[in-house]
Amino acid sequence: MASKQIQCEMCSNENAIGYCKTCGYLGETCIDIHKIGKMFKTHNVSLNEENNDNPKITMRDITEERCKQHPTERTIFLCKNHDSVICGRCLHSEHHSCIKEVVDLLHGDINIDCDKVNTMKSLFNELKADILFLKDEAEHSKESYKNNADQCVEDCMELRNKIIQRVDELTSSIKDGIRERYEENINTFSHITKMCDEKIKWCDNEEIKIDDFVDNKMAGRLFLVSRHFEKEVSDARSHLKEIKHIHTFKGIGFKENKVILKCVFEDLEEVCEQHEEVTGSDDGHANDVVAFITEINKTRRELTALLKKARNELDESEKARQSLSDELKQVKQDLDKSEKTRQSLCGKLKQVKQDLDKSEKARMDIEAELKGTKEDLNRVERERVIMPAKFPHIEDHLNFKLSLNDFVLYRESTDWNS
């Protein structure tokens, strides 16, 4: 059993103070309508005890709830496409195209799966274990970095004692920086703790719901919860990982710069160095403090010698630059000569182009003449073909004349021989 506040199932504008066996839970206005409306005379309405604003409501499975659009119908189907529970009238009127994605919640397969319940609760336990681990880790880091910050403050004060008149302002600034980093770690701890408490509370609430559904044999509600259960747990884990990345503890390291400290003792220059160290890794777990410090073991005199050496190198570089400048000047002169040569070649190329243009013109003229000659030849050929057809007797006459000439020649040759 569980107590909760629900709304009127007819208007959804008021808290329920009564129950109608036909319409479901009713608010005060809807109960008054039941009293005076003719169509509600056959409805059986009962009021909650003392009209309490927070009545104790008996939990019912999802298949016993009434449809908001059709109060006389029960929600016995689940539309996966719209992720909503619907009644039979909704199925036929608004979800007809989703018929393949509709689940019958009264089907025999929709029951309490003990293995699934155990799996869900097991995942909750694992999630809570991860949360508690992160919380304990944050608690440990809080104490560790508190000692770290205190130690840094002590080191800072020791340095202040060495050069007390010249570093008061600097040490104060360093202390503020340390305290600021420490406050950031406290805020980080608060964020992590708050998030962990919220996630544990959410896990407990979800476990209570699952237990209530199992105790009351509400397979439908348990089925609805299980559909998104793994995604919700995955989202919670992702949130944990995100918290690990965003809220990281920062360690503060303090280190005396011995090189500059030597210079301080030489000319009382102010010297101090605040070293910041950040913890965290790709998987979000705290690691040991890592410091990246470039140590310079040189005094000011040694640095002066290095500066002189650097100046000499700069002079050599200037000489090399001058040499390169001279070479560049020579290259420029060569380029000028090349430009003149290029212009001369361009002139010759232009002349060659003109000669080519003339040759192309002559070629085109010859081609035109050849075309005319070809047309004349074709015309003569056509006439040669047409002439025998027009004058066939000329051809016969020519053939007869050729035969007569052959005969005369034959006779002459015969007479000559005899």
Coordinates of C-alpha atoms in Angstrom, one line a residue:
M1 CA 0.0 0.0 0.0
A2 CA 1.1 3.6 -0.7
S3 CA -0.5 7.0 -0.2
K4 CA -0.3 9.7 -2.8
Q5 CA -2.3 12.7 -4.1
I6 CA -4.1 12.2 -7.4
Q7 CA -6.1 14.4 -9.7
C8 CA -9.7 14.2 -10.9
E9 CA -9.9 11.8 -13.8
M10 CA -12.7 13.8 -15.5
C11 CA -11.4 17.4 -15.6
S12 CA -7.7 16.9 -14.3
N13 CA -8.0 20.4 -12.7
E14 CA -8.7 19.4 -9.0
N15 CA -7.5 16.9 -6.5
A16 CA -9.7 13.8 -6.2
I17 CA -11.9 13.7 -3.1
G18 CA -14.1 10.8 -4.2
Y19 CA -14.4 7.8 -6.5
C20 CA -17.0 6.8 -9.1
K21 CA -17.0 3.1 -10.2
T22 CA -17.8 4.2 -13.7
C23 CA -15.8 7.5 -14.1
G24 CA -12.9 6.9 -11.7
Y25 CA -11.5 9.5 -9.3
L26 CA -13.5 12.7 -9.0
G27 CA -12.9 16.2 -7.7
E28 CA -15.4 18.4 -5.8
T29 CA -16.8 20.0 -9.0
C30 CA -17.2 16.8 -10.8
I31 CA -18.9 15.2 -7.8
D32 CA -21.4 18.1 -7.8
I33 CA -22.1 17.4 -11.5
H34 CA -22.7 13.8 -10.7
K35 CA -25.3 14.8 -8.1
I36 CA -27.4 17.0 -10.5
G37 CA -26.7 15.4 -13.9
K38 CA -29.4 13.0 -15.2
M39 CA -26.9 10.9 -17.1
F40 CA -24.9 10.3 -13.8
K41 CA -27.9 9.1 -11.8
T42 CA -26.9 5.4 -12.2
H43 CA -23.3 6.1 -11.2
N44 CA -22.1 5.0 -7.8
V45 CA -20.1 7.7 -6.1
S46 CA -18.3 7.4 -2.8
L47 CA -16.4 10.1 -0.9
N48 CA -13.0 9.7 0.7
E49 CA -12.9 9.9 4.5
E50 CA -13.3 13.4 5.8
N51 CA -12.7 14.8 2.3
N52 CA -9.1 14.9 3.1
D53 CA -6.9 16.7 0.5
N54 CA -4.4 13.9 0.7
P55 CA -6.6 10.8 0.7
K56 CA -5.1 7.3 0.9
I57 CA -5.6 5.7 -2.4
T58 CA -5.4 2.0 -3.1
M59 CA -2.8 1.3 -5.7
R60 CA -4.2 -0.2 -8.9
D61 CA -2.4 -1.8 -11.9
I62 CA -2.2 0.3 -15.1
T63 CA -4.9 -1.9 -16.7
E64 CA -7.4 -0.9 -14.0
E65 CA -6.9 2.9 -14.7
R66 CA -9.5 4.8 -16.8
C67 CA -8.6 6.4 -20.1
K68 CA -8.4 10.2 -19.9
Q69 CA -10.2 10.6 -23.2
H70 CA -12.7 7.9 -22.7
P71 CA -13.5 7.7 -18.9
T72 CA -15.6 4.6 -19.3
E73 CA -12.8 2.6 -20.9
R74 CA -9.8 1.0 -19.2
T75 CA -6.2 1.5 -20.4
I76 CA -5.3 -2.0 -21.4
F77 CA -3.0 -1.3 -24.4
L78 CA 0.5 0.3 -24.7
C79 CA 1.4 2.1 -27.9
K80 CA 5.2 1.8 -28.3
N81 CA 5.3 4.4 -31.1
H82 CA 3.7 7.1 -28.8
D83 CA 5.0 5.6 -25.5
S84 CA 1.5 5.9 -24.0
V85 CA -1.2 3.7 -22.5
I86 CA -4.5 3.7 -24.4
C87 CA -7.9 2.1 -24.3
G88 CA -9.6 0.1 -27.1
R89 CA -11.4 3.1 -28.4
C90 CA -8.2 5.1 -28.7
L91 CA -6.6 2.1 -30.5
H92 CA -9.3 2.1 -33.2
S93 CA -9.6 5.9 -33.5
E94 CA -6.1 7.4 -33.1
H95 CA -3.6 4.5 -33.1
H96 CA -4.9 2.4 -36.0
S97 CA -1.6 2.9 -37.9
C98 CA 0.4 1.8 -34.8
I99 CA -1.3 -1.6 -34.6
K100 CA 2.0 -3.5 -35.0
E101 CA 3.6 -1.6 -32.2
V102 CA 0.6 -2.0 -29.7
V103 CA 1.1 -4.3 -26.7
D104 CA -1.9 -5.9 -25.0
L105 CA -1.2 -5.4 -21.3
L106 CA -3.8 -8.1 -20.4
H107 CA -1.8 -10.7 -22.4
G108 CA -0.5 -13.7 -20.5
D109 CA 3.1 -12.7 -21.3
I110 CA 2.7 -9.5 -19.3
N111 CA 3.4 -10.7 -15.8
I112 CA 5.9 -10.2 -13.0
D113 CA 9.3 -11.6 -14.1
C114 CA 11.2 -12.3 -11.0
D115 CA 14.5 -12.6 -12.9
K116 CA 13.9 -9.1 -14.4
V117 CA 13.0 -7.7 -11.0
N118 CA 16.2 -9.2 -9.5
T119 CA 18.2 -7.8 -12.4
M120 CA 16.8 -4.3 -11.9
K121 CA 17.4 -4.4 -8.2
S122 CA 20.9 -5.8 -8.7
L123 CA 21.7 -2.8 -11.1
F124 CA 20.3 -0.4 -8.5
N125 CA 22.6 -2.0 -5.9
E126 CA 25.6 -1.7 -8.2
L127 CA 24.7 1.9 -8.9
K128 CA 24.4 2.7 -5.2
A129 CA 27.7 1.0 -4.6
D130 CA 29.4 3.3 -7.2
I131 CA 27.7 6.3 -5.7
L132 CA 28.9 5.4 -2.2
F133 CA 32.4 4.8 -3.5
L134 CA 32.5 8.2 -5.1
K135 CA 31.2 9.8 -1.9
D136 CA 33.8 8.0 0.2
E137 CA 36.5 9.0 -2.2
A138 CA 35.4 12.6 -2.1
E139 CA 35.4 12.5 1.7
H140 CA 38.9 11.1 1.7
S141 CA 40.1 13.7 -0.8
K142 CA 38.5 16.4 1.3
E143 CA 40.6 15.5 4.3
S144 CA 43.7 14.9 2.3
Y145 CA 43.6 18.2 0.5
K146 CA 42.8 20.0 3.7
N147 CA 46.0 18.8 5.2
N148 CA 47.7 19.7 1.9
A149 CA 46.4 23.2 2.1
D150 CA 47.4 23.7 5.7
Q151 CA 50.9 22.4 5.0
C152 CA 51.2 24.9 2.1
V153 CA 50.1 27.7 4.4
E154 CA 52.9 26.7 6.9
D155 CA 55.5 26.6 4.1
C156 CA 54.3 30.0 3.0
M157 CA 54.7 31.4 6.5
E158 CA 58.2 30.0 6.8
L159 CA 59.2 31.8 3.6
R160 CA 57.6 35.0 5.0
N161 CA 59.8 34.7 8.1
K162 CA 62.9 34.7 5.8
I163 CA 62.2 37.9 4.0
I164 CA 59.4 39.3 6.2
Q165 CA 59.6 43.0 5.2
R166 CA 59.6 42.4 1.5
V167 CA 57.2 39.5 1.0
D168 CA 54.2 40.3 3.3
E169 CA 51.9 41.3 0.5
L170 CA 53.0 38.4 -1.7
T171 CA 52.6 35.8 1.1
S172 CA 49.1 37.2 1.9
S173 CA 48.2 36.8 -1.7
I174 CA 49.5 33.2 -1.7
K175 CA 47.5 32.4 1.4
D176 CA 44.3 33.8 -0.2
G177 CA 45.0 31.6 -3.3
I178 CA 45.5 28.5 -1.1
R179 CA 42.3 29.2 0.8
E180 CA 40.5 29.9 -2.4
R181 CA 41.6 26.5 -3.8
Y182 CA 40.5 24.9 -0.6
E183 CA 37.1 26.5 -0.8
E184 CA 36.8 25.3 -4.3
N185 CA 37.6 21.8 -3.1
I186 CA 34.9 22.2 -0.4
N187 CA 32.4 23.3 -3.0
T188 CA 33.4 20.3 -5.1
F189 CA 32.8 18.0 -2.2
S190 CA 29.4 19.6 -1.6
H191 CA 28.4 19.2 -5.2
I192 CA 29.5 15.5 -5.3
T193 CA 27.8 14.8 -1.9
K194 CA 24.6 16.5 -3.0
M195 CA 24.5 14.6 -6.2
C196 CA 25.2 11.3 -4.5
D197 CA 22.5 11.8 -1.9
E198 CA 20.0 12.6 -4.7
K199 CA 20.9 9.5 -6.7
I200 CA 20.7 7.3 -3.6
K201 CA 17.3 8.7 -2.8
W202 CA 16.2 8.1 -6.4
C203 CA 17.4 4.5 -6.3
D204 CA 15.6 3.9 -3.0
N205 CA 12.4 5.4 -4.4
E206 CA 12.6 3.3 -7.5
E207 CA 13.2 0.2 -5.4
I208 CA 10.2 1.0 -3.3
K209 CA 8.1 1.4 -6.4
I210 CA 9.3 -2.0 -7.8
D211 CA 8.6 -3.7 -4.4
D212 CA 5.1 -2.1 -4.3
F213 CA 4.4 -3.3 -7.9
V214 CA 5.6 -6.8 -7.0
D215 CA 3.6 -7.0 -3.7
N216 CA 0.4 -5.7 -5.4
K217 CA 1.0 -7.9 -8.5
M218 CA 1.0 -4.9 -10.9
A219 CA 2.6 -6.5 -13.9
G220 CA 1.6 -3.7 -16.2
R221 CA 3.2 -0.9 -14.2
L222 CA 6.3 -3.1 -13.7
F223 CA 6.4 -3.7 -17.4
L224 CA 6.2 0.0 -18.1
V225 CA 9.0 0.7 -15.6
S226 CA 11.2 -2.0 -17.0
R227 CA 11.0 -0.6 -20.6
H228 CA 13.1 2.5 -19.6
F229 CA 14.9 1.1 -16.6
E230 CA 18.2 0.3 -18.3
K231 CA 18.3 3.7 -20.0
E232 CA 17.6 5.5 -16.7
V233 CA 20.3 3.6 -15.0
S234 CA 22.7 4.3 -17.9
D235 CA 21.8 8.0 -17.7
A236 CA 22.5 7.9 -14.0
R237 CA 25.9 6.4 -14.6
S238 CA 26.6 9.0 -17.3
H239 CA 25.7 11.7 -14.8
L240 CA 28.1 10.2 -12.3
K241 CA 30.9 10.2 -14.9
E242 CA 30.1 13.7 -15.9
I243 CA 30.2 14.8 -12.2
K244 CA 33.6 13.2 -11.9
H245 CA 34.9 15.1 -14.9
I246 CA 33.4 18.5 -14.0
H247 CA 33.9 18.5 -10.2
T248 CA 37.6 17.7 -9.6
F249 CA 39.7 18.4 -6.6
K250 CA 42.6 20.8 -7.0
G251 CA 45.7 20.4 -4.9
I252 CA 47.9 23.4 -4.1
G253 CA 51.7 23.0 -4.1
F254 CA 54.0 25.5 -2.6
K255 CA 57.7 25.5 -3.6
E256 CA 60.5 28.0 -3.0
N257 CA 62.3 29.0 -6.1
K258 CA 65.8 28.6 -4.8
V259 CA 67.4 30.3 -7.8
I260 CA 65.4 33.5 -7.4
L261 CA 65.8 33.2 -3.7
K262 CA 69.6 33.4 -4.2
C263 CA 69.0 36.6 -6.1
V264 CA 66.8 37.9 -3.3
F265 CA 69.6 37.4 -0.8
E266 CA 71.9 39.3 -3.2
D267 CA 69.7 42.4 -3.9
L268 CA 66.6 41.8 -1.7
E269 CA 64.3 41.3 -4.8
E270 CA 60.9 40.0 -4.1
V271 CA 60.6 36.3 -4.9
C272 CA 57.8 33.8 -4.4
E273 CA 56.1 31.2 -6.4
Q274 CA 52.6 29.7 -6.0
H275 CA 52.4 26.3 -7.6
E276 CA 48.9 24.9 -8.5
E277 CA 48.3 21.2 -8.9
V278 CA 45.2 19.7 -10.4
T279 CA 44.0 16.1 -9.9
G280 CA 41.8 14.1 -12.1
S281 CA 42.0 11.7 -15.0
D282 CA 40.1 10.6 -18.0
D283 CA 38.0 8.2 -16.0
G284 CA 37.2 10.8 -13.3
H285 CA 39.1 9.2 -10.4
A286 CA 41.5 11.3 -8.3
N287 CA 45.2 10.7 -8.9
D288 CA 48.3 11.7 -7.1
V289 CA 49.3 15.4 -7.3
V290 CA 51.4 15.9 -10.5
A291 CA 53.6 19.0 -10.7
F292 CA 55.2 20.3 -13.9
I293 CA 58.1 22.6 -12.8
T294 CA 61.0 23.7 -14.9
E295 CA 63.9 24.0 -12.5
I296 CA 66.5 26.6 -13.4
N297 CA 69.7 26.1 -11.5
K298 CA 71.3 29.4 -12.7
T299 CA 72.2 32.5 -10.7
R300 CA 71.8 36.0 -12.0
R301 CA 75.5 36.2 -12.9
E302 CA 75.2 33.0 -14.8
L303 CA 72.1 34.3 -16.5
T304 CA 74.1 37.4 -17.5
A305 CA 76.8 35.2 -19.1
L306 CA 74.1 33.4 -21.0
L307 CA 72.6 36.7 -22.1
K308 CA 76.0 37.8 -23.5
K309 CA 76.3 34.5 -25.3
A310 CA 72.9 35.0 -26.7
R311 CA 73.9 38.4 -28.0
N312 CA 76.9 37.0 -29.7
E313 CA 74.7 34.4 -31.4
L314 CA 72.4 37.2 -32.4
D315 CA 75.3 39.1 -34.0
E316 CA 76.3 36.0 -35.9
S317 CA 72.6 35.6 -37.0
E318 CA 72.7 39.2 -38.2
K319 CA 75.8 38.5 -40.3
A320 CA 74.1 35.4 -41.8
R321 CA 71.0 37.5 -42.5
Q322 CA 73.2 40.1 -44.3
S323 CA 74.8 37.4 -46.4
L324 CA 71.4 36.0 -47.3
S325 CA 70.3 39.6 -48.2
D326 CA 73.2 39.8 -50.7
E327 CA 72.4 36.4 -52.1
L328 CA 68.8 37.6 -52.5
K329 CA 69.9 40.7 -54.3
Q330 CA 71.9 38.6 -56.7
V331 CA 68.9 36.3 -57.3
K332 CA 66.8 39.4 -58.0
Q333 CA 69.3 40.5 -60.7
D334 CA 69.2 37.1 -62.3
L335 CA 65.5 37.3 -62.3
D336 CA 65.6 40.6 -64.1
K337 CA 67.8 39.1 -66.8
S338 CA 65.5 36.2 -67.0
E339 CA 62.6 38.6 -67.5
K340 CA 64.3 40.3 -70.4
T341 CA 65.0 36.9 -72.0
R342 CA 61.4 36.0 -71.5
Q343 CA 60.2 39.2 -73.2
S344 CA 62.5 38.4 -76.2
L345 CA 61.1 34.9 -76.4
C346 CA 57.6 36.4 -76.2
G347 CA 58.4 38.6 -79.3
K348 CA 59.6 35.6 -81.3
L349 CA 56.6 33.6 -80.2
K350 CA 54.3 36.4 -81.4
Q351 CA 56.0 36.3 -84.9
V352 CA 55.7 32.6 -85.1
K353 CA 52.0 32.9 -84.2
Q354 CA 51.5 35.4 -87.1
D355 CA 53.3 33.1 -89.5
L356 CA 51.0 30.3 -88.3
D357 CA 48.0 32.5 -88.9
K358 CA 49.1 33.2 -92.5
S359 CA 49.7 29.5 -93.1
E360 CA 46.3 28.7 -91.7
K361 CA 44.7 31.3 -94.1
A362 CA 46.6 29.8 -97.1
R363 CA 45.5 26.3 -96.1
M364 CA 41.9 27.4 -95.9
D365 CA 42.1 29.0 -99.4
I366 CA 43.6 25.8 -100.9
E367 CA 40.9 23.8 -99.1
A368 CA 38.2 26.0 -100.7
E369 CA 39.8 25.5 -104.2
L370 CA 40.0 21.7 -103.6
K371 CA 36.3 21.7 -102.6
G372 CA 35.4 23.6 -105.9
T373 CA 37.5 21.1 -108.0
K374 CA 35.8 18.2 -106.3
E375 CA 32.4 19.6 -107.1
D376 CA 33.4 20.0 -110.8
L377 CA 34.6 16.4 -110.9
N378 CA 31.4 15.2 -109.4
R379 CA 29.4 17.2 -112.0
V380 CA 31.4 15.7 -114.9
E381 CA 31.0 12.2 -113.5
R382 CA 27.2 12.7 -113.3
E383 CA 27.1 14.0 -116.9
R384 CA 29.2 11.0 -118.1
V385 CA 26.7 8.7 -116.5
I386 CA 23.7 10.5 -117.9
M387 CA 25.0 10.9 -121.6
P388 CA 24.6 7.2 -122.6
A389 CA 21.1 7.1 -121.3
K390 CA 20.1 10.1 -123.3
F391 CA 21.8 9.2 -126.6
P392 CA 21.8 5.3 -126.9
H393 CA 22.0 5.5 -130.7
I394 CA 25.3 7.3 -130.5
E395 CA 26.7 4.5 -128.5
D396 CA 25.5 1.9 -131.2
H397 CA 26.9 4.1 -134.0
L398 CA 30.2 4.3 -132.2
N399 CA 30.2 0.5 -131.7
F400 CA 29.4 -0.1 -135.4
K401 CA 32.1 2.3 -136.5
L402 CA 34.6 0.6 -134.3
S403 CA 33.6 -2.8 -135.7
L404 CA 33.9 -1.6 -139.3
N405 CA 37.3 -0.1 -138.6
D406 CA 38.4 -3.5 -137.1
F407 CA 37.2 -5.3 -140.3
V408 CA 39.0 -2.8 -142.6
L409 CA 42.1 -3.3 -140.6
Y410 CA 41.7 -7.0 -140.8
R411 CA 41.3 -7.0 -144.6
E412 CA 44.3 -4.7 -145.1
S413 CA 46.4 -6.9 -143.0
T414 CA 45.2 -10.0 -144.9
D415 CA 45.9 -8.4 -148.4
W416 CA 49.2 -7.3 -147.2
N417 CA 50.2 -10.7 -146.1
S418 CA 49.1 -12.3 -149.4

